Amino acid sequence: MVGNSPRRATILAEIAKLNEDFLDTEPTGDRVYHLQPEYNRLVDEESVPSPLGDPLEILPPELWKNIMPDNSDDSLVLTAVSSRWCHKLLSTPVLWSTIWLNQIEHDSMAKAIALIHLSRSVELDVHIHLPLEVWREVTPLIVPESARIRRLWVYNKGDSSSEEWLSLLCDLGNLPALRYLSLPFFNSVRSYGARGLESIGDCYYPPQGLPFHRMPALRNLPDLSFTAELLNGHGLSELESIRIRNLSSGMTSALSKISNLAHIRFDDEFLNHNDIHLESTDRTKEYKLAVRFLEYNGNFIVPNLLCVGNILVQIDSTVNIYDVEALLVALSDFSVLTSLTLSVFPERIHRTVPQIEAFTFRSTSVQFVELYFAPGTFSSDEYGTKKNEIGQKADLDNQIYHSIFRALTKTVPLANRVHLGGQFVAEPALRYVLSLRQLKILHFAPSLPHMFERGRPITPHLLRTTCFPFLIPVDFFDRIPWEKLESLEISNDILYGYFGRYLEEDILHELQDLISYPPPSHKMQNLGVLRIQMVQTTSFDPDNFSSLRSISFRAWSQQDVWASELLEEIILRPNILPSLEQFGLEGIFIEWDILILMLERRNLVAERGTARIKTLIFKGPLSYELLYPITQLLKGKFPKRPSLEELSVEVIGSRLFNPRL
């Protein structure tokens, strides 16, 4: 891209003229060969920033830590910049307050001694990654500094028990400044026993010897589930984040006494019981927990919300698909709630979907909503053999999705960030999205249910009836509220192999029609980020996305055609998408000749006012012969590279499929 330098503009114009007149004559080719390094030299000169002064002179010492590397080794390297830097950095204790004791690093003990000395009297973050027997040898190094340990991580090395690691804390003595403690408590791992729920990986009843009396400032112990007896017995009044497994009246009473509590992680121990474990609805109302963030894993989020006060800001919860509406009704009690994240799991026994009129819905203040519907599997013997039977069963299964999204329309109308993923019917979800007038960020990624044969064969009609409702409608782009939309991620990755075993050719054509997405008929002028993962290609009109800063194509098979079409469009018109600075190819891509040519055209030929593509995201290894020219072009320089013919699909394909290699 032409910069402010007239000399650069002149060189580019001369190179372009020589390339147009190029007849493979030696003098002309030699001239281009010499002009390109001259252009690169000018780019280097112009890209050198004007001197901004010494950051250690400009910034106050309290901000130095924000610009220093996280790794102490890298920070020590900076002391070699100059004697002045060495003196200033080594005289700032806060820069050396993170200590790693790691058996893998042979010099970790020496570095720890140096850091303890350099950190002087500031509080420490200590990571202990040693076998217990080695820890015993280095204990005298840490114990004198225990009074200033702020955060402590202990990683389990070997087969040491929790009781043995608790003795480590006793070795450290008093820890008056300790706020965060992570210990290897993994004695009581068990499964929740319900699809979509995580397993418990903490210690419920702590081993004897956990010295809370030596840690009066403790605020977070994430690896331990507290009991009411433990909380009442030790007076842990400084806790800000806590993990529990029940919310009985005794527990709510104990939690209500912790004045600074802000975050509760609730891994419900009552998972497969139909009887709700709360002793009494009236008793739970005696205490309202003043927390801002509730993280719940279990089956009974709705009754447990009765114990939570109305200052709740964020909910991250699992919920049965048939309880989502009741949860949405309960949310109206929380006037400052802004974030709702739900992992919706299917219930094994279908319930009758309640009529939406049975609920009283009130709108909430939620601005961010994320719903992930855990996938379910269906067998062919769950459906009848006649078309009307199959249709009735599929409609019955899908009623719950319609009901959930109708309820969302009534209760969460102010959302400006929406993430919908997993197995959900697309049409009612899209109608909900359409109702959002403040929408700025949308992630829309439905997946297909998995059908397997059992008892009865899977017919094309069965697949059409059960799977097609989960496809994104073809008019998706024209229906979404685009006026304020800033970021869009759409994914509808259909595996043809999944259908190919069952569908006849005419049904495959029908499927192709259902996933042939036309471009939007209007301009999305505010859209800055676009990520696409879709099988069926369609025309991509860049003029409808004039404000894009970032575009990504996620693909593992046919979707790379989308990317190729856009690359070719930029080659022909390098000034389109004038704000585009980031291009993503998250999958298999072998048309490297097109990519290289696009970067050359965009970054070296485009007119002033057109942004240079500065970032290329590619997931996968790149050879040096590709990596070097790509990085040079991202800097706005001419690269030395193989010919475009050597990077073409034909040549690379002949190498990949050459049986002699």
XYZ file of C-alpha atoms in Angstrom:
661
model
C 0.000 0.000 0.000
C 1.394 3.390 -0.939
C 2.601 5.340 2.056
C 3.344 9.019 2.492
C 6.749 8.734 0.823
C 6.777 10.060 -2.773
C 9.835 7.891 -3.425
C 7.921 4.743 -2.463
C 5.064 5.748 -4.754
C 7.489 6.311 -7.593
C 9.153 2.935 -7.108
C 5.807 1.141 -7.008
C 4.684 2.859 -10.182
C 7.920 1.908 -11.939
C 7.652 -1.724 -10.798
C 4.054 -1.874 -12.024
C 5.078 -0.418 -15.399
C 7.959 -2.877 -15.750
C 5.685 -5.820 -14.876
C 3.179 -4.732 -17.514
C 5.899 -4.457 -20.161
C 7.793 -7.506 -18.952
C 8.854 -9.677 -21.879
C 11.227 -11.926 -19.949
C 14.178 -9.784 -20.986
C 17.189 -9.745 -18.728
C 17.539 -5.949 -18.325
C 13.891 -5.479 -17.297
C 13.909 -8.365 -14.817
C 17.180 -7.143 -13.322
C 15.704 -3.672 -12.815
C 12.677 -5.073 -10.902
C 15.037 -7.215 -8.830
C 16.901 -4.092 -7.661
C 13.838 -1.901 -7.170
C 12.101 -4.273 -4.758
C 14.890 -4.266 -2.105
C 15.022 -0.472 -2.415
C 11.283 -0.325 -1.714
C 11.696 -2.643 1.299
C 14.458 -0.392 2.638
C 12.169 2.622 2.454
C 9.424 0.667 4.258
C 11.875 -0.128 7.057
C 12.929 3.489 7.338
C 9.369 4.784 7.445
C 8.196 2.109 9.831
C 10.794 3.023 12.454
C 8.735 4.855 15.076
C 9.807 8.240 16.248
C 11.672 8.054 19.546
C 9.194 8.158 22.407
C 11.702 8.295 25.190
C 12.691 5.805 27.835
C 9.526 4.133 29.237
C 11.193 3.849 32.644
C 11.610 7.631 32.616
C 8.138 8.464 31.287
C 6.025 6.005 33.282
C 5.797 6.018 37.076
C 7.305 2.943 38.801
C 3.855 1.601 39.790
C 3.091 1.043 36.074
C 6.336 -0.717 35.177
C 4.922 -4.134 36.021
C 2.256 -3.675 33.324
C 4.880 -3.396 30.569
C 7.323 -6.003 31.867
C 7.275 -9.691 30.761
C 5.420 -12.156 32.946
C 8.410 -14.482 32.963
C 11.173 -13.541 35.410
C 13.811 -14.883 33.006
C 12.750 -12.345 30.372
C 12.682 -9.578 32.953
C 16.237 -10.440 33.996
C 17.309 -10.154 30.352
C 16.050 -6.546 30.338
C 18.522 -5.685 33.084
C 21.226 -6.018 30.417
C 19.819 -3.146 28.331
C 21.865 -0.593 30.237
C 23.331 0.000 33.669
C 20.536 2.504 34.362
C 17.837 -0.055 33.485
C 19.636 -2.661 35.570
C 19.646 -0.384 38.611
C 16.014 0.705 38.195
C 14.577 -2.752 37.539
C 16.486 -4.444 40.319
C 15.400 -1.662 42.664
C 11.682 -2.292 42.003
C 10.599 -5.222 44.228
C 7.118 -5.674 42.706
C 8.671 -6.847 39.408
C 10.131 -9.928 41.100
C 7.196 -11.088 43.234
C 6.271 -14.316 41.341
C 8.311 -17.365 42.342
C 8.247 -20.801 40.712
C 9.712 -23.834 42.477
C 9.824 -26.344 39.655
C 11.844 -29.523 39.617
C 12.010 -29.444 35.798
C 14.132 -26.283 35.838
C 17.544 -27.159 37.190
C 18.216 -23.603 38.377
C 14.773 -22.867 39.865
C 16.157 -22.866 43.422
C 18.836 -20.335 42.546
C 16.303 -18.118 40.784
C 13.938 -18.409 43.742
C 16.655 -17.217 46.108
C 17.407 -14.275 43.812
C 13.736 -13.327 43.482
C 13.138 -13.548 47.226
C 16.013 -11.142 47.704
C 14.902 -8.758 44.913
C 11.240 -8.714 46.002
C 12.259 -7.551 49.480
C 9.109 -6.870 51.514
C 6.338 -6.994 48.835
C 3.733 -9.757 48.796
C 4.581 -12.935 46.851
C 2.848 -15.308 44.446
C 4.383 -18.764 44.946
C 3.983 -21.830 42.714
C 5.206 -25.129 44.207
C 5.668 -27.759 41.527
C 7.813 -30.245 43.445
C 7.500 -33.787 44.758
C 6.821 -33.831 48.462
C 10.263 -35.174 49.343
C 11.962 -32.375 47.397
C 9.720 -29.808 49.054
C 10.993 -30.935 52.425
C 14.516 -30.076 51.311
C 13.658 -26.523 50.199
C 11.251 -25.653 53.006
C 13.864 -23.575 54.865
C 14.064 -21.324 51.799
C 10.353 -20.366 51.831
C 9.362 -20.517 55.493
C 11.087 -17.226 56.463
C 9.008 -15.490 53.756
C 5.640 -17.100 54.576
C 4.271 -13.932 56.156
C 4.271 -12.187 52.753
C 2.811 -14.969 50.564
C -0.300 -13.538 48.903
C -1.244 -16.398 46.542
C -0.112 -20.001 46.720
C -0.453 -22.798 44.152
C 0.505 -26.379 45.021
C 0.657 -28.868 42.127
C 0.475 -32.575 42.831
C 3.683 -34.330 41.845
C 3.719 -38.082 42.355
C 1.228 -40.030 44.468
C 1.161 -37.825 47.538
C -2.148 -37.681 49.411
C -4.045 -34.565 50.366
C -3.137 -35.161 54.004
C 0.541 -35.079 53.081
C 0.154 -31.853 51.165
C -1.743 -30.263 54.024
C 1.319 -30.892 56.154
C 3.079 -28.568 53.711
C 0.936 -25.705 54.953
C 1.867 -26.593 58.504
C 5.525 -26.387 57.486
C 4.948 -22.845 56.260
C 3.603 -21.714 59.607
C 1.403 -18.616 59.745
C 0.209 -17.134 56.436
C -1.349 -13.820 57.476
C -1.339 -12.313 53.950
C -2.627 -15.398 52.062
C -5.706 -14.593 49.953
C -5.726 -17.375 47.321
C -4.885 -21.028 47.946
C -4.920 -23.833 45.371
C -4.268 -27.345 46.680
C -4.360 -30.724 44.863
C -7.671 -31.927 46.364
C -8.920 -34.675 44.058
C -10.037 -37.368 46.481
C -13.735 -37.444 45.708
C -14.240 -37.469 41.949
C -17.626 -38.798 40.854
C -19.961 -38.308 37.928
C -23.117 -36.287 38.081
C -24.907 -39.034 36.205
C -26.749 -36.707 33.828
C -25.787 -35.791 30.287
C -24.403 -32.297 29.915
C -23.241 -31.976 33.530
C -19.621 -31.957 34.586
C -18.015 -34.179 37.179
C -17.051 -33.024 40.645
C -13.297 -32.769 41.076
C -12.758 -31.303 44.515
C -12.585 -32.354 48.135
C -15.883 -32.205 50.007
C -14.947 -33.027 53.577
C -11.409 -31.688 54.016
C -8.767 -33.849 55.647
C -7.848 -33.057 59.189
C -5.225 -30.402 59.549
C -6.345 -27.652 57.171
C -4.980 -24.703 59.204
C -7.590 -22.005 58.587
C -6.580 -20.284 61.809
C -3.219 -19.551 60.204
C -4.839 -17.932 57.115
C -7.096 -15.142 58.435
C -7.121 -13.205 55.114
C -8.099 -16.191 52.896
C -10.544 -15.159 50.157
C -10.623 -18.048 47.684
C -9.934 -21.791 47.994
C -11.296 -23.101 44.670
C -10.476 -26.798 45.164
C -12.534 -27.316 48.311
C -16.297 -27.593 48.739
C -17.185 -26.015 52.079
C -19.713 -27.408 54.508
C -21.848 -25.317 56.853
C -20.013 -26.813 59.838
C -16.667 -25.821 58.350
C -17.811 -22.261 57.711
C -19.334 -21.848 61.167
C -16.373 -23.424 62.899
C -13.617 -21.305 61.419
C -15.178 -17.881 60.903
C -13.889 -17.403 57.360
C -15.227 -13.888 57.139
C -12.917 -12.706 54.327
C -14.029 -15.253 51.718
C -15.061 -13.661 48.407
C -15.488 -16.849 46.339
C -16.736 -20.149 47.685
C -17.619 -23.630 46.448
C -20.463 -25.639 47.986
C -22.533 -28.768 47.326
C -25.803 -27.997 49.065
C -27.853 -24.950 49.924
C -29.810 -26.032 52.958
C -31.037 -23.519 55.518
C -27.933 -24.214 57.605
C -25.690 -23.443 54.648
C -27.551 -20.250 53.736
C -27.282 -19.146 57.357
C -23.522 -19.741 57.356
C -23.041 -18.006 54.007
C -25.096 -14.964 55.032
C -22.500 -14.206 57.717
C -19.729 -13.753 55.128
C -19.949 -10.072 54.300
C -17.555 -9.978 51.312
C -18.960 -12.995 49.458
C -19.343 -12.226 45.750
C -19.119 -15.550 43.873
C -20.682 -18.938 44.678
C -19.920 -22.089 42.739
C -22.637 -24.587 43.584
C -21.976 -28.209 42.523
C -25.281 -29.695 43.634
C -24.930 -33.074 45.316
C -28.637 -33.770 44.752
C -28.646 -34.715 41.094
C -30.872 -37.712 40.468
C -33.462 -37.073 43.142
C -36.986 -36.020 42.317
C -37.498 -34.660 45.810
C -36.067 -31.178 46.082
C -33.508 -31.117 48.848
C -34.411 -27.686 50.216
C -36.039 -28.317 53.552
C -38.697 -25.662 53.187
C -39.412 -22.845 50.789
C -40.282 -20.607 53.749
C -37.054 -21.399 55.565
C -34.903 -20.646 52.542
C -36.413 -17.177 52.430
C -34.990 -16.431 55.875
C -31.607 -15.664 54.317
C -30.929 -13.968 51.004
C -27.379 -14.436 49.837
C -25.865 -11.134 48.731
C -23.762 -12.465 45.840
C -23.124 -11.023 42.397
C -22.121 -14.213 40.527
C -23.789 -17.632 40.852
C -22.259 -20.639 39.090
C -24.534 -23.686 39.374
C -24.083 -27.305 38.256
C -27.044 -29.556 38.892
C -30.722 -30.191 38.231
C -32.480 -27.682 40.495
C -31.422 -24.144 39.672
C -34.929 -22.653 40.005
C -35.721 -23.522 43.668
C -32.184 -22.621 44.702
C -32.611 -19.104 43.319
C -35.027 -18.476 46.193
C -31.999 -18.181 48.441
C -30.243 -15.516 46.367
C -30.663 -11.777 46.840
C -31.554 -9.311 44.113
C -28.036 -7.896 43.646
C -27.190 -10.895 41.435
C -25.440 -9.729 38.250
C -24.350 -12.954 36.535
C -25.688 -16.528 36.335
C -23.795 -19.435 34.786
C -25.873 -22.568 35.188
C -26.883 -25.968 33.910
C -30.596 -26.462 33.455
C -32.911 -29.175 32.214
C -34.453 -28.234 28.882
C -37.942 -28.481 30.380
C -37.044 -26.083 33.227
C -35.723 -23.206 31.120
C -39.042 -21.355 31.059
C -39.477 -21.589 34.825
C -35.962 -20.206 35.200
C -36.747 -17.292 32.895
C -39.804 -16.507 35.002
C -37.662 -16.474 38.161
C -35.134 -14.058 36.635
C -37.532 -11.129 36.917
C -36.751 -10.967 40.649
C -33.172 -9.859 39.876
C -33.327 -6.247 38.778
C -29.591 -5.786 38.036
C -28.958 -9.113 36.318
C -26.986 -8.487 33.094
C -25.443 -11.846 32.096
C -27.104 -15.252 31.642
C -25.173 -18.351 30.535
C -27.097 -21.636 30.374
C -25.904 -25.134 29.505
C -29.180 -26.792 28.564
C -29.166 -30.571 28.792
C -31.886 -32.934 27.554
C -34.003 -34.920 29.954
C -34.190 -38.618 29.258
C -37.941 -38.752 29.824
C -39.873 -36.186 27.795
C -42.319 -34.049 29.696
C -45.375 -32.330 28.321
C -44.396 -28.850 27.222
C -46.344 -26.361 29.345
C -48.369 -23.719 27.590
C -46.606 -20.378 27.620
C -49.798 -18.783 28.927
C -49.250 -20.717 32.153
C -46.325 -18.441 33.037
C -46.218 -14.767 33.914
C -43.220 -13.374 32.058
C -41.623 -10.027 32.856
C -38.706 -8.489 31.002
C -35.270 -8.462 32.622
C -32.178 -6.278 32.294
C -30.074 -9.109 30.821
C -27.788 -7.834 28.062
C -25.640 -10.913 27.454
C -27.299 -14.294 26.902
C -25.549 -17.534 25.987
C -27.416 -20.800 25.532
C -25.676 -24.022 24.660
C -28.002 -26.966 24.016
C -26.185 -30.211 24.758
C -26.592 -32.706 21.908
C -28.883 -35.678 22.229
C -29.013 -38.925 20.278
C -32.143 -40.400 18.774
C -32.807 -43.907 17.573
C -34.990 -44.806 14.625
C -37.268 -46.971 16.742
C -38.482 -43.890 18.669
C -40.465 -42.860 15.599
C -43.270 -44.566 13.779
C -43.186 -45.965 10.277
C -45.831 -43.751 8.696
C -45.038 -40.231 7.554
C -47.726 -38.635 9.708
C -46.489 -40.529 12.792
C -42.912 -39.376 12.170
C -44.059 -35.790 11.653
C -46.154 -35.762 14.820
C -43.281 -37.151 16.903
C -40.804 -34.631 15.455
C -43.214 -31.749 16.081
C -43.658 -32.928 19.669
C -39.881 -33.020 20.167
C -39.442 -29.526 18.726
C -42.224 -27.861 20.715
C -39.856 -27.231 23.593
C -37.520 -25.148 21.409
C -40.382 -22.985 20.189
C -41.557 -22.519 23.749
C -38.087 -21.572 25.069
C -37.422 -18.937 22.423
C -40.901 -17.431 22.796
C -40.164 -17.096 26.506
C -36.812 -15.471 25.756
C -38.543 -12.945 23.538
C -40.649 -11.866 26.501
C -37.992 -11.998 29.241
C -34.712 -11.018 27.554
C -35.658 -8.347 25.003
C -32.690 -6.045 25.726
C -29.846 -8.426 24.917
C -27.091 -6.917 22.797
C -24.792 -9.967 22.835
C -26.313 -13.359 21.979
C -24.527 -16.703 21.673
C -26.643 -19.676 20.584
C -24.946 -23.003 20.034
C -25.540 -26.726 20.114
C -28.627 -28.665 19.142
C -31.541 -26.271 18.727
C -34.228 -25.705 16.115
C -33.130 -22.715 14.061
C -36.405 -21.043 13.054
C -37.724 -20.090 16.537
C -34.203 -19.043 17.548
C -33.993 -16.765 14.523
C -37.375 -15.242 15.377
C -36.015 -14.418 18.838
C -32.905 -12.825 17.319
C -35.122 -10.825 14.985
C -36.888 -9.291 17.996
C -33.654 -7.819 19.415
C -33.307 -4.176 18.402
C -30.100 -3.517 20.372
C -28.194 -6.525 19.028
C -24.467 -5.906 18.447
C -22.829 -9.344 18.693
C -24.410 -12.575 17.405
C -23.047 -16.128 17.432
C -25.515 -18.476 15.731
C -24.372 -22.095 15.453
C -27.012 -24.854 15.477
C -25.894 -28.473 15.111
C -27.788 -31.497 13.837
C -29.169 -34.196 16.127
C -27.516 -37.565 15.722
C -29.763 -40.372 14.527
C -28.755 -44.019 14.698
C -30.456 -47.164 13.497
C -32.103 -49.415 16.045
C -34.980 -51.680 15.191
C -36.129 -49.696 12.160
C -34.170 -48.378 9.185
C -33.396 -44.671 8.842
C -35.407 -43.466 5.871
C -34.852 -40.248 3.902
C -38.174 -38.934 5.183
C -37.126 -39.579 8.793
C -33.891 -37.652 8.334
C -35.640 -34.847 6.510
C -38.234 -34.486 9.237
C -35.876 -34.725 12.222
C -32.762 -32.924 10.944
C -33.825 -30.245 8.484
C -35.449 -28.020 11.188
C -31.965 -27.592 12.685
C -30.572 -25.995 9.523
C -30.147 -22.235 9.397
C -32.890 -20.777 7.149
C -31.653 -19.626 3.760
C -32.942 -16.074 4.328
C -30.862 -15.757 7.508
C -28.800 -12.764 6.345
C -31.870 -10.756 5.354
C -33.763 -11.449 8.578
C -31.225 -10.684 11.285
C -31.366 -7.158 12.783
C -28.373 -5.673 11.001
C -28.690 -1.973 11.826
C -26.408 -2.107 14.919
C -24.741 -5.472 14.367
C -20.957 -5.261 14.884
C -19.895 -8.908 15.046
C -21.440 -12.005 13.435
C -20.355 -15.633 13.700
C -22.456 -18.142 11.798
C -21.843 -21.878 11.698
C -23.923 -24.560 10.041
C -21.329 -27.143 9.133
C -23.237 -30.019 7.519
C -21.315 -33.218 6.894
C -22.486 -34.719 3.637
C -21.168 -38.097 4.746
C -23.745 -38.097 7.509
C -26.565 -37.886 4.956
C -24.980 -39.712 2.051
C -25.598 -43.145 3.503
C -29.351 -42.579 3.616
C -30.414 -39.882 1.200
C -31.277 -40.441 -2.394
C -29.998 -38.057 -5.031
C -33.163 -35.961 -5.159
C -33.056 -35.515 -1.370
C -29.414 -34.422 -1.595
C -30.462 -31.792 -4.116
C -33.168 -30.670 -1.711
C -30.571 -30.367 1.044
C -28.323 -28.303 -1.204
C -31.197 -25.917 -1.867
C -31.779 -25.564 1.876
C -28.170 -24.551 2.564
C -27.546 -22.320 -0.457
C -27.417 -18.974 1.295
C -27.809 -15.898 -0.903
C -25.906 -12.772 0.105
C -27.787 -10.108 2.050
C -29.837 -7.738 -0.044
C -28.842 -4.804 2.167
C -25.546 -3.342 3.321
C -24.270 -4.288 6.791
C -22.459 -1.010 7.279
C -21.568 -1.433 10.974
C -20.376 -5.048 10.809
C -16.705 -5.162 11.783
C -16.132 -8.894 12.485
C -17.459 -11.807 10.410
C -16.719 -15.510 10.926
C -18.278 -18.108 8.637
C -18.372 -21.890 8.786
C -20.831 -23.210 6.220
C -20.677 -25.975 3.634
C -22.636 -24.636 0.723
C -20.851 -21.876 -1.133
C -22.591 -18.778 -2.324
C -21.569 -15.483 -3.801
C -19.962 -13.106 -1.337
C -20.490 -9.445 -2.141
C -17.802 -7.423 -0.318
C -19.641 -4.189 -1.020
C -22.293 -5.224 1.490
C -19.654 -5.431 4.256
C -17.712 -2.225 3.714
C -16.718 -1.763 7.402
C -15.216 -5.220 7.982
C -11.995 -5.215 10.000
C -11.740 -8.975 10.385
C -13.098 -11.912 8.402
C -12.502 -15.606 9.065
C -13.492 -18.717 7.167
C -13.526 -21.872 9.251
C -13.439 -24.938 7.072
C -12.249 -28.493 6.853
C -13.490 -29.443 3.404
C -15.555 -27.517 0.876
C -15.864 -24.240 2.704
C -12.446 -23.016 1.542
C -14.157 -22.068 -1.743
C -15.743 -19.151 0.132
C -12.298 -17.896 1.059
C -10.920 -18.390 -2.466
C -13.706 -16.330 -3.984
C -13.020 -13.418 -1.656
C -9.274 -13.649 -2.225
C -9.835 -13.473 -5.967
C -12.146 -10.491 -5.526
C -9.464 -8.596 -3.571
C -6.908 -9.455 -6.278
C -9.161 -7.873 -8.892
C -10.187 -4.943 -6.669
C -7.509 -4.393 -3.984
C -9.324 -1.360 -2.530
C -12.505 -3.191 -1.488
C -13.153 -3.680 2.233
C -10.960 -0.655 3.030
C -10.852 -1.340 6.799
C -9.925 -5.047 6.542
C -6.779 -5.794 8.566
C -7.252 -9.427 9.614
C -7.920 -12.492 7.473
C -8.594 -15.922 8.976
C -8.249 -19.328 7.304
C -9.086 -21.755 10.076
C -8.857 -25.044 8.247
C -7.377 -26.761 5.214
C -6.274 -24.344 2.514
C -3.869 -25.061 -0.351
C -4.500 -22.271 -2.854
C -1.412 -20.474 -1.605
C -0.732 -18.831 -4.944
C -4.037 -16.948 -4.660
C -3.303 -15.957 -1.042
C 0.202 -14.690 -1.859
C -1.058 -12.746 -4.852
C -3.888 -11.247 -2.791
C -1.443 -10.026 -0.124
C 0.798 -8.535 -2.789
C -2.076 -6.714 -4.420
C -3.610 -5.556 -1.153
C -0.482 -4.538 0.737
C 1.574 -3.164 -2.154
C -0.864 -1.907 -4.793
C -3.943 -0.655 -2.937
C -4.478 3.083 -2.806
C -3.881 5.318 0.163
C -6.721 5.062 2.681
C -7.032 1.289 2.295
C -5.844 -0.630 5.352
C -3.043 -3.124 4.954
C -3.797 -6.698 5.986
C -1.597 -7.050 9.045
C -2.735 -10.380 10.536
C -3.298 -13.777 8.972
C -4.844 -16.458 11.189
C -4.136 -19.978 10.030
C -4.517 -23.074 12.186
C -1.920 -25.550 11.048
C 1.777 -25.772 10.202
C 3.297 -23.581 7.504
C 6.498 -24.371 5.641
C 9.269 -21.793 5.567
C 8.770 -21.155 1.860
C 5.239 -19.976 2.741
C 5.896 -18.447 6.158
C 8.653 -16.114 4.988
C 6.835 -14.456 2.053
C 3.600 -14.187 4.041
C 5.294 -12.422 6.972
C 7.124 -10.079 4.595
C 3.897 -9.175 2.827
C 2.123 -8.571 6.153
C 4.835 -5.987 6.839
C 4.135 -4.338 3.482
C 7.355 -5.546 1.851
C 8.215 -7.358 -1.358
C 9.097 -10.994 -0.542
C 11.534 -13.345 -2.151
C 9.319 -16.307 -2.922
C 8.844 -19.216 -5.287
C 6.853 -18.571 -8.418
C 3.093 -18.577 -8.051
C 3.014 -21.649 -10.274
C 5.000 -23.605 -7.676
C 2.416 -22.660 -5.032
C -0.621 -23.534 -7.134
C -3.159 -26.230 -6.349
C -2.079 -28.276 -9.354
C 1.586 -28.409 -8.369
C 0.963 -28.983 -4.657
C -1.627 -31.638 -5.506
C 0.807 -33.439 -7.789
C 3.274 -33.581 -4.893
C 0.708 -34.786 -2.387
C -0.537 -37.574 -4.626
C 2.786 -38.600 -6.163
C 3.156 -42.317 -5.271
C 6.938 -42.088 -5.653
C 7.234 -39.609 -2.742
